[in-house]
């Protein structure tokens, strides 16, 4: 969407469950502005449960992985993520370039770069509440933070390591530190943990990818390897059985299988 506009006293449009996987690009300096992977200019509208996976690369300003400019104070971006490279000149953010609205429960995992006002989540924020958002370590050059020009503050836009993303911690946090539906909130974020874990939280519920705050054990059942699992009571990895290299000696078995992890 180029322009998601609120007219007169009406509510703005809703962009929901939408995604972009195609490159967005443009050239020009200050005449190219408000460019986003999902929406360019969100003026009083709502963007929720959307994501962008492709590069957003322009030479202008107000550029974001999900939205270029989240304007007007009543605009909201909720439960969105970006994993496409974001590049521009000024006011560049992993989720949103320029913000005076609300940004909540979002994350960015791709590199964000520009000359001025660059942030892992938001490039430039004009007093809009940005809460419970995260960005991957190393995605913002020169140690700039989650919100351009500001130090990270807990509860706003916070840096997270790859391991913490993969562990399920970020998915849990994005859901408001909940793993059950309540009357006020439904779960938006999911992630498969353990073997073949999703590297990052996803918006799609499949079988058994709800994230619970519960211990994850290694396959031997004794080594605690994580604090989040896909079962409410906790979980453990499966053994990784492989055929032993040598034939068994002194038994009637020719070969046996051994777990590559715990050697059971
Ligand atoms: Zn094992």
mmCIF file of C-alpha atoms and ligand atoms in Angstrom:
data_model
loop_
_atom_site.group_PDB
_atom_site.id
_atom_site.type_symbol
_atom_site.label_atom_id
_atom_site.label_comp_id
_atom_site.label_asym_id
_atom_site.label_seq_id
_atom_site.Cartn_x
_atom_site.Cartn_y
_atom_site.Cartn_z
ATOM 1 C CA UNK A 1 0.000 0.000 0.000
ATOM 2 C CA UNK A 2 1.227 3.487 -0.852
ATOM 3 C CA UNK A 3 -1.056 5.604 1.271
ATOM 4 C CA UNK A 4 -3.352 4.243 3.995
ATOM 5 C CA UNK A 5 -5.373 7.309 4.791
ATOM 6 C CA UNK A 6 -7.852 8.431 7.401
ATOM 7 C CA UNK A 7 -10.437 10.803 5.959
ATOM 8 C CA UNK A 8 -12.137 13.496 8.023
ATOM 9 C CA UNK A 9 -13.332 12.019 11.300
ATOM 10 C CA UNK A 10 -13.416 8.463 10.131
ATOM 11 C CA UNK A 11 -11.069 5.753 11.213
ATOM 12 C CA UNK A 12 -8.218 4.894 8.909
ATOM 13 C CA UNK A 13 -7.927 1.786 6.829
ATOM 14 C CA UNK A 14 -6.859 -1.575 8.185
ATOM 15 C CA UNK A 15 -4.053 -3.560 6.593
ATOM 16 C CA UNK A 16 -4.046 -6.966 8.225
ATOM 17 C CA UNK A 17 -2.424 -10.375 7.590
ATOM 18 C CA UNK A 18 -0.563 -9.003 4.580
ATOM 19 C CA UNK A 19 2.982 -9.430 3.454
ATOM 20 C CA UNK A 20 5.491 -8.303 0.874
ATOM 21 C CA UNK A 21 8.229 -10.450 -0.637
ATOM 22 C CA UNK A 22 9.236 -8.195 -3.545
ATOM 23 C CA UNK A 23 11.981 -5.616 -3.659
ATOM 24 C CA UNK A 24 10.937 -1.995 -3.125
ATOM 25 C CA UNK A 25 13.323 0.567 -4.570
ATOM 26 C CA UNK A 26 13.586 4.128 -5.786
ATOM 27 C CA UNK A 27 16.011 6.940 -6.406
ATOM 28 C CA UNK A 28 16.010 10.639 -5.566
ATOM 29 C CA UNK A 29 16.842 12.507 -2.380
ATOM 30 C CA UNK A 30 14.104 14.399 -0.608
ATOM 31 C CA UNK A 31 11.431 13.997 -3.218
ATOM 32 C CA UNK A 32 11.423 10.263 -2.489
ATOM 33 C CA UNK A 33 9.849 9.708 0.894
ATOM 34 C CA UNK A 34 7.476 7.491 2.866
ATOM 35 C CA UNK A 35 8.523 4.123 1.526
ATOM 36 C CA UNK A 36 7.734 0.860 3.264
ATOM 37 C CA UNK A 37 7.709 -2.847 2.535
ATOM 38 C CA UNK A 38 4.013 -3.132 3.465
ATOM 39 C CA UNK A 39 2.822 0.500 3.548
ATOM 40 C CA UNK A 40 4.411 3.797 2.562
ATOM 41 C CA UNK A 41 2.388 6.328 4.502
ATOM 42 C CA UNK A 42 0.076 5.192 7.280
ATOM 43 C CA UNK A 43 -2.029 8.225 8.176
ATOM 44 C CA UNK A 44 -4.432 7.270 10.954
ATOM 45 C CA UNK A 45 -4.653 3.672 9.833
ATOM 46 C CA UNK A 46 -3.918 0.281 11.347
ATOM 47 C CA UNK A 47 -1.275 -2.173 10.227
ATOM 48 C CA UNK A 48 -1.394 -5.469 12.056
ATOM 49 C CA UNK A 49 0.038 -8.964 11.682
ATOM 50 C CA UNK A 50 1.974 -8.014 8.548
ATOM 51 C CA UNK A 51 5.521 -8.631 7.445
ATOM 52 C CA UNK A 52 8.133 -7.810 4.861
ATOM 53 C CA UNK A 53 10.910 -10.142 3.722
ATOM 54 C CA UNK A 54 12.406 -8.214 0.792
ATOM 55 C CA UNK A 55 14.865 -5.390 0.480
ATOM 56 C CA UNK A 56 13.531 -1.842 0.781
ATOM 57 C CA UNK A 57 16.176 0.340 -0.769
ATOM 58 C CA UNK A 58 15.706 3.964 -1.716
ATOM 59 C CA UNK A 59 17.898 7.016 -1.566
ATOM 60 C CA UNK A 60 15.271 9.219 0.090
ATOM 61 C CA UNK A 61 13.884 9.591 3.609
ATOM 62 C CA UNK A 62 11.268 8.034 5.931
ATOM 63 C CA UNK A 63 11.924 4.462 4.946
ATOM 64 C CA UNK A 64 10.872 1.396 6.915
ATOM 65 C CA UNK A 65 10.820 -2.359 6.525
ATOM 66 C CA UNK A 66 7.084 -2.427 7.282
ATOM 67 C CA UNK A 67 6.070 1.256 7.025
ATOM 68 C CA UNK A 68 7.755 4.469 5.893
ATOM 69 C CA UNK A 69 5.804 6.951 8.004
ATOM 70 C CA UNK A 70 3.385 5.989 10.776
ATOM 71 C CA UNK A 71 1.853 9.400 11.233
ATOM 72 C CA UNK A 72 -1.021 11.290 12.837
ATOM 73 C CA UNK A 73 -0.908 10.011 16.429
ATOM 74 C CA UNK A 74 -3.773 7.568 15.862
ATOM 75 C CA UNK A 75 -1.856 5.291 13.481
ATOM 76 C CA UNK A 76 -0.838 1.904 14.802
ATOM 77 C CA UNK A 77 1.552 -0.850 13.797
ATOM 78 C CA UNK A 78 1.056 -4.012 15.853
ATOM 79 C CA UNK A 79 2.448 -7.556 15.631
ATOM 80 C CA UNK A 80 4.547 -6.970 12.525
ATOM 81 C CA UNK A 81 8.053 -7.994 11.576
ATOM 82 C CA UNK A 82 10.684 -7.204 9.001
ATOM 83 C CA UNK A 83 13.456 -9.399 7.672
ATOM 84 C CA UNK A 84 14.394 -7.440 4.539
ATOM 85 C CA UNK A 85 17.357 -5.088 4.338
ATOM 86 C CA UNK A 86 16.335 -1.444 4.743
ATOM 87 C CA UNK A 87 18.484 1.243 3.185
ATOM 88 C CA UNK A 88 17.927 4.958 2.673
ATOM 89 C CA UNK A 89 19.295 8.382 3.349
ATOM 90 C CA UNK A 90 17.520 9.714 6.416
ATOM 91 C CA UNK A 91 14.979 8.495 8.998
ATOM 92 C CA UNK A 92 15.373 4.794 8.404
ATOM 93 C CA UNK A 93 13.917 2.080 10.638
ATOM 94 C CA UNK A 94 13.743 -1.703 10.613
ATOM 95 C CA UNK A 95 9.988 -1.613 11.268
ATOM 96 C CA UNK A 96 9.122 2.046 10.616
ATOM 97 C CA UNK A 97 11.044 5.073 9.353
ATOM 98 C CA UNK A 98 9.227 7.986 10.960
ATOM 99 C CA UNK A 99 6.728 7.575 13.778
ATOM 100 C CA UNK A 100 4.287 9.706 15.723
ATOM 101 C CA UNK A 101 1.772 6.888 16.228
ATOM 102 C CA UNK A 102 1.897 3.642 18.139
ATOM 103 C CA UNK A 103 4.243 0.746 17.405
ATOM 104 C CA UNK A 104 3.816 -2.332 19.546
ATOM 105 C CA UNK A 105 4.911 -6.004 19.613
ATOM 106 C CA UNK A 106 7.087 -5.817 16.488
ATOM 107 C CA UNK A 107 10.569 -6.950 15.583
ATOM 108 C CA UNK A 108 13.258 -6.528 12.959
ATOM 109 C CA UNK A 109 16.066 -8.929 12.076
ATOM 110 C CA UNK A 110 17.591 -7.322 8.975
ATOM 111 C CA UNK A 111 20.270 -4.739 8.470
ATOM 112 C CA UNK A 112 19.207 -1.087 8.582
ATOM 113 C CA UNK A 113 21.395 1.661 7.187
ATOM 114 C CA UNK A 114 21.324 5.346 6.297
ATOM 115 C CA UNK A 115 23.113 8.593 6.982
ATOM 116 C CA UNK A 116 20.918 10.175 9.672
ATOM 117 C CA UNK A 117 18.344 8.911 12.197
ATOM 118 C CA UNK A 118 18.731 5.169 11.824
ATOM 119 C CA UNK A 119 17.155 2.699 14.241
ATOM 120 C CA UNK A 120 16.749 -1.071 14.488
ATOM 121 C CA UNK A 121 13.003 -0.590 15.006
ATOM 122 C CA UNK A 122 12.311 3.092 14.240
ATOM 123 C CA UNK A 123 14.401 5.809 12.611
ATOM 124 C CA UNK A 124 12.850 8.872 14.189
ATOM 125 C CA UNK A 125 10.184 8.906 16.861
ATOM 126 C CA UNK A 126 8.064 11.956 17.684
ATOM 127 C CA UNK A 127 6.667 11.015 21.076
ATOM 128 C CA UNK A 128 4.753 8.049 19.725
ATOM 129 C CA UNK A 129 4.617 5.125 22.116
ATOM 130 C CA UNK A 130 6.909 2.361 20.931
ATOM 131 C CA UNK A 131 6.532 -0.606 23.264
ATOM 132 C CA UNK A 132 7.629 -4.234 23.458
ATOM 133 C CA UNK A 133 9.651 -4.164 20.219
ATOM 134 C CA UNK A 134 12.933 -5.924 19.438
ATOM 135 C CA UNK A 135 15.738 -5.897 16.900
ATOM 136 C CA UNK A 136 18.516 -8.332 16.179
ATOM 137 C CA UNK A 137 22.016 -7.501 17.440
ATOM 138 C CA UNK A 138 24.319 -6.218 14.744
ATOM 139 C CA UNK A 139 21.620 -5.003 12.386
ATOM 140 C CA UNK A 140 22.255 -1.307 13.034
ATOM 141 C CA UNK A 141 25.646 0.073 12.105
ATOM 142 C CA UNK A 142 27.815 2.013 14.549
ATOM 143 C CA UNK A 143 25.975 0.717 17.587
ATOM 144 C CA UNK A 144 22.961 2.952 17.008
ATOM 145 C CA UNK A 145 19.945 1.702 18.932
ATOM 146 C CA UNK A 146 16.389 0.531 18.434
ATOM 147 C CA UNK A 147 15.102 4.082 18.087
ATOM 148 C CA UNK A 148 17.384 6.394 16.090
ATOM 149 C CA UNK A 149 19.407 8.765 18.220
ATOM 150 C CA UNK A 150 18.349 7.256 21.542
ATOM 151 C CA UNK A 151 19.714 4.678 23.942
ATOM 152 C CA UNK A 152 17.676 1.509 24.216
ATOM 153 C CA UNK A 153 15.175 1.527 27.055
ATOM 154 C CA UNK A 154 13.629 -1.583 28.523
ATOM 155 C CA UNK A 155 10.106 -2.166 27.300
ATOM 156 C CA UNK A 156 10.547 0.012 24.203
ATOM 157 C CA UNK A 157 12.823 -1.103 21.356
ATOM 158 C CA UNK A 158 15.449 -3.470 22.653
ATOM 159 C CA UNK A 159 18.379 -5.310 21.091
ATOM 160 C CA UNK A 160 18.245 -9.106 21.225
ATOM 161 C CA UNK A 161 20.851 -11.724 20.309
ATOM 162 C CA UNK A 162 20.251 -14.452 17.751
ATOM 163 C CA UNK A 163 20.233 -17.014 20.560
ATOM 164 C CA UNK A 164 17.557 -15.184 22.499
ATOM 165 C CA UNK A 165 15.422 -14.953 19.382
ATOM 166 C CA UNK A 166 15.876 -18.650 18.686
ATOM 167 C CA UNK A 167 15.217 -19.714 22.269
ATOM 168 C CA UNK A 168 11.589 -18.572 22.150
ATOM 169 C CA UNK A 169 12.164 -15.731 24.604
ATOM 170 C CA UNK A 170 11.317 -12.992 22.096
ATOM 171 C CA UNK A 171 8.125 -14.755 20.947
ATOM 172 C CA UNK A 172 7.070 -15.052 24.576
ATOM 173 C CA UNK A 173 7.796 -11.378 25.217
ATOM 174 C CA UNK A 174 6.021 -10.272 22.017
ATOM 175 C CA UNK A 175 2.901 -12.064 23.254
ATOM 176 C CA UNK A 176 3.002 -9.920 26.379
ATOM 177 C CA UNK A 177 4.656 -12.727 28.395
ATOM 178 C CA UNK A 178 1.621 -14.934 27.927
ATOM 179 C CA UNK A 179 1.027 -18.314 26.354
ATOM 180 C CA UNK A 180 -2.728 -18.616 26.687
ATOM 181 C CA UNK A 181 -5.584 -16.755 25.079
ATOM 182 C CA UNK A 182 -7.324 -14.309 27.361
ATOM 183 C CA UNK A 183 -10.405 -12.196 26.880
ATOM 184 C CA UNK A 184 -8.270 -9.147 26.275
ATOM 185 C CA UNK A 185 -5.650 -10.657 24.045
ATOM 186 C CA UNK A 186 -5.157 -13.398 21.550
ATOM 187 C CA UNK A 187 -1.731 -14.805 20.868
ATOM 188 C CA UNK A 188 -0.181 -13.381 17.755
ATOM 189 C CA UNK A 189 3.276 -14.943 17.868
ATOM 190 C CA UNK A 190 4.365 -18.557 17.549
ATOM 191 C CA UNK A 191 7.657 -20.403 17.148
ATOM 192 C CA UNK A 192 8.759 -23.975 16.844
ATOM 193 C CA UNK A 193 11.442 -24.704 19.441
ATOM 194 C CA UNK A 194 13.865 -27.571 19.954
ATOM 195 C CA UNK A 195 14.935 -29.603 16.911
ATOM 196 C CA UNK A 196 14.583 -27.688 13.660
ATOM 197 C CA UNK A 197 13.583 -24.630 15.624
ATOM 198 C CA UNK A 198 12.369 -21.533 13.844
ATOM 199 C CA UNK A 199 15.123 -18.934 14.096
ATOM 200 C CA UNK A 200 12.572 -16.174 14.719
ATOM 201 C CA UNK A 201 8.959 -15.843 15.871
ATOM 202 C CA UNK A 202 6.275 -16.415 13.229
ATOM 203 C CA UNK A 203 2.712 -15.128 12.896
ATOM 204 C CA UNK A 204 1.237 -18.444 11.843
ATOM 205 C CA UNK A 205 0.001 -21.058 14.258
ATOM 206 C CA UNK A 206 0.780 -24.599 13.181
ATOM 207 C CA UNK A 207 0.629 -27.731 15.271
ATOM 208 C CA UNK A 208 2.538 -27.353 18.497
ATOM 209 C CA UNK A 209 4.275 -24.040 17.994
ATOM 210 C CA UNK A 210 2.769 -22.146 20.907
ATOM 211 C CA UNK A 211 5.586 -20.853 23.114
ATOM 212 C CA UNK A 212 5.355 -21.579 26.832
ATOM 213 C CA UNK A 213 7.685 -20.455 29.571
ATOM 214 C CA UNK A 214 8.707 -23.969 30.570
ATOM 215 C CA UNK A 215 12.044 -25.816 30.655
ATOM 216 C CA UNK A 216 13.536 -27.409 27.574
ATOM 217 C CA UNK A 217 15.851 -30.348 28.301
ATOM 218 C CA UNK A 218 18.419 -32.085 26.184
ATOM 219 C CA UNK A 219 17.589 -35.589 24.980
ATOM 220 C CA UNK A 220 19.065 -37.218 28.079
ATOM 221 C CA UNK A 221 16.398 -35.444 30.148
ATOM 222 C CA UNK A 222 18.868 -34.058 32.682
ATOM 223 C CA UNK A 223 20.546 -31.103 30.980
ATOM 224 C CA UNK A 224 18.404 -27.982 30.961
ATOM 225 C CA UNK A 225 19.133 -26.171 27.694
ATOM 226 C CA UNK A 226 16.380 -23.578 27.524
ATOM 227 C CA UNK A 227 13.607 -21.795 29.372
ATOM 228 C CA UNK A 228 10.931 -21.951 26.665
ATOM 229 C CA UNK A 229 9.187 -24.950 25.152
ATOM 230 C CA UNK A 230 6.218 -25.887 22.974
ATOM 231 C CA UNK A 231 4.530 -27.819 25.782
ATOM 232 C CA UNK A 232 3.157 -26.167 28.924
ATOM 233 C CA UNK A 233 4.854 -28.736 31.153
ATOM 234 C CA UNK A 234 8.209 -28.401 29.369
ATOM 235 C CA UNK A 235 9.804 -30.559 26.723
ATOM 236 C CA UNK A 236 12.949 -32.423 25.782
ATOM 237 C CA UNK A 237 14.760 -32.954 22.526
ATOM 238 C CA UNK A 238 14.521 -36.314 20.775
ATOM 239 C CA UNK A 239 17.566 -38.570 20.636
ATOM 240 C CA UNK A 240 19.493 -38.344 17.408
ATOM 241 C CA UNK A 241 20.143 -42.050 16.774
ATOM 242 C CA UNK A 242 22.733 -42.989 14.236
ATOM 243 C CA UNK A 243 24.173 -46.333 13.262
ATOM 244 C CA UNK A 244 27.360 -46.967 15.242
ATOM 245 C CA UNK A 245 30.479 -47.070 13.128
ATOM 246 C CA UNK A 246 31.797 -50.315 14.510
ATOM 247 C CA UNK A 247 30.151 -53.668 14.788
ATOM 248 C CA UNK A 248 29.305 -54.670 18.362
ATOM 249 C CA UNK A 249 31.887 -56.906 19.910
ATOM 250 C CA UNK A 250 30.983 -60.050 21.774
ATOM 251 C CA UNK A 251 27.245 -59.795 21.212
ATOM 252 C CA UNK A 252 24.910 -61.289 18.725
ATOM 253 C CA UNK A 253 24.128 -57.782 17.411
ATOM 254 C CA UNK A 254 26.070 -56.848 14.367
ATOM 255 C CA UNK A 255 25.588 -53.112 14.841
ATOM 256 C CA UNK A 256 23.735 -50.872 17.275
ATOM 257 C CA UNK A 257 22.477 -47.312 17.155
ATOM 258 C CA UNK A 258 23.787 -44.549 19.352
ATOM 259 C CA UNK A 259 22.487 -41.056 20.049
ATOM 260 C CA UNK A 260 24.933 -38.553 18.572
ATOM 261 C CA UNK A 261 24.155 -36.089 21.359
ATOM 262 C CA UNK A 262 23.975 -38.032 24.636
ATOM 263 C CA UNK A 263 25.543 -41.336 23.470
ATOM 264 C CA UNK A 264 22.645 -43.311 24.871
HETATM 265 ZN ZN1 LIG B 1 20.304 -38.481 23.121
#
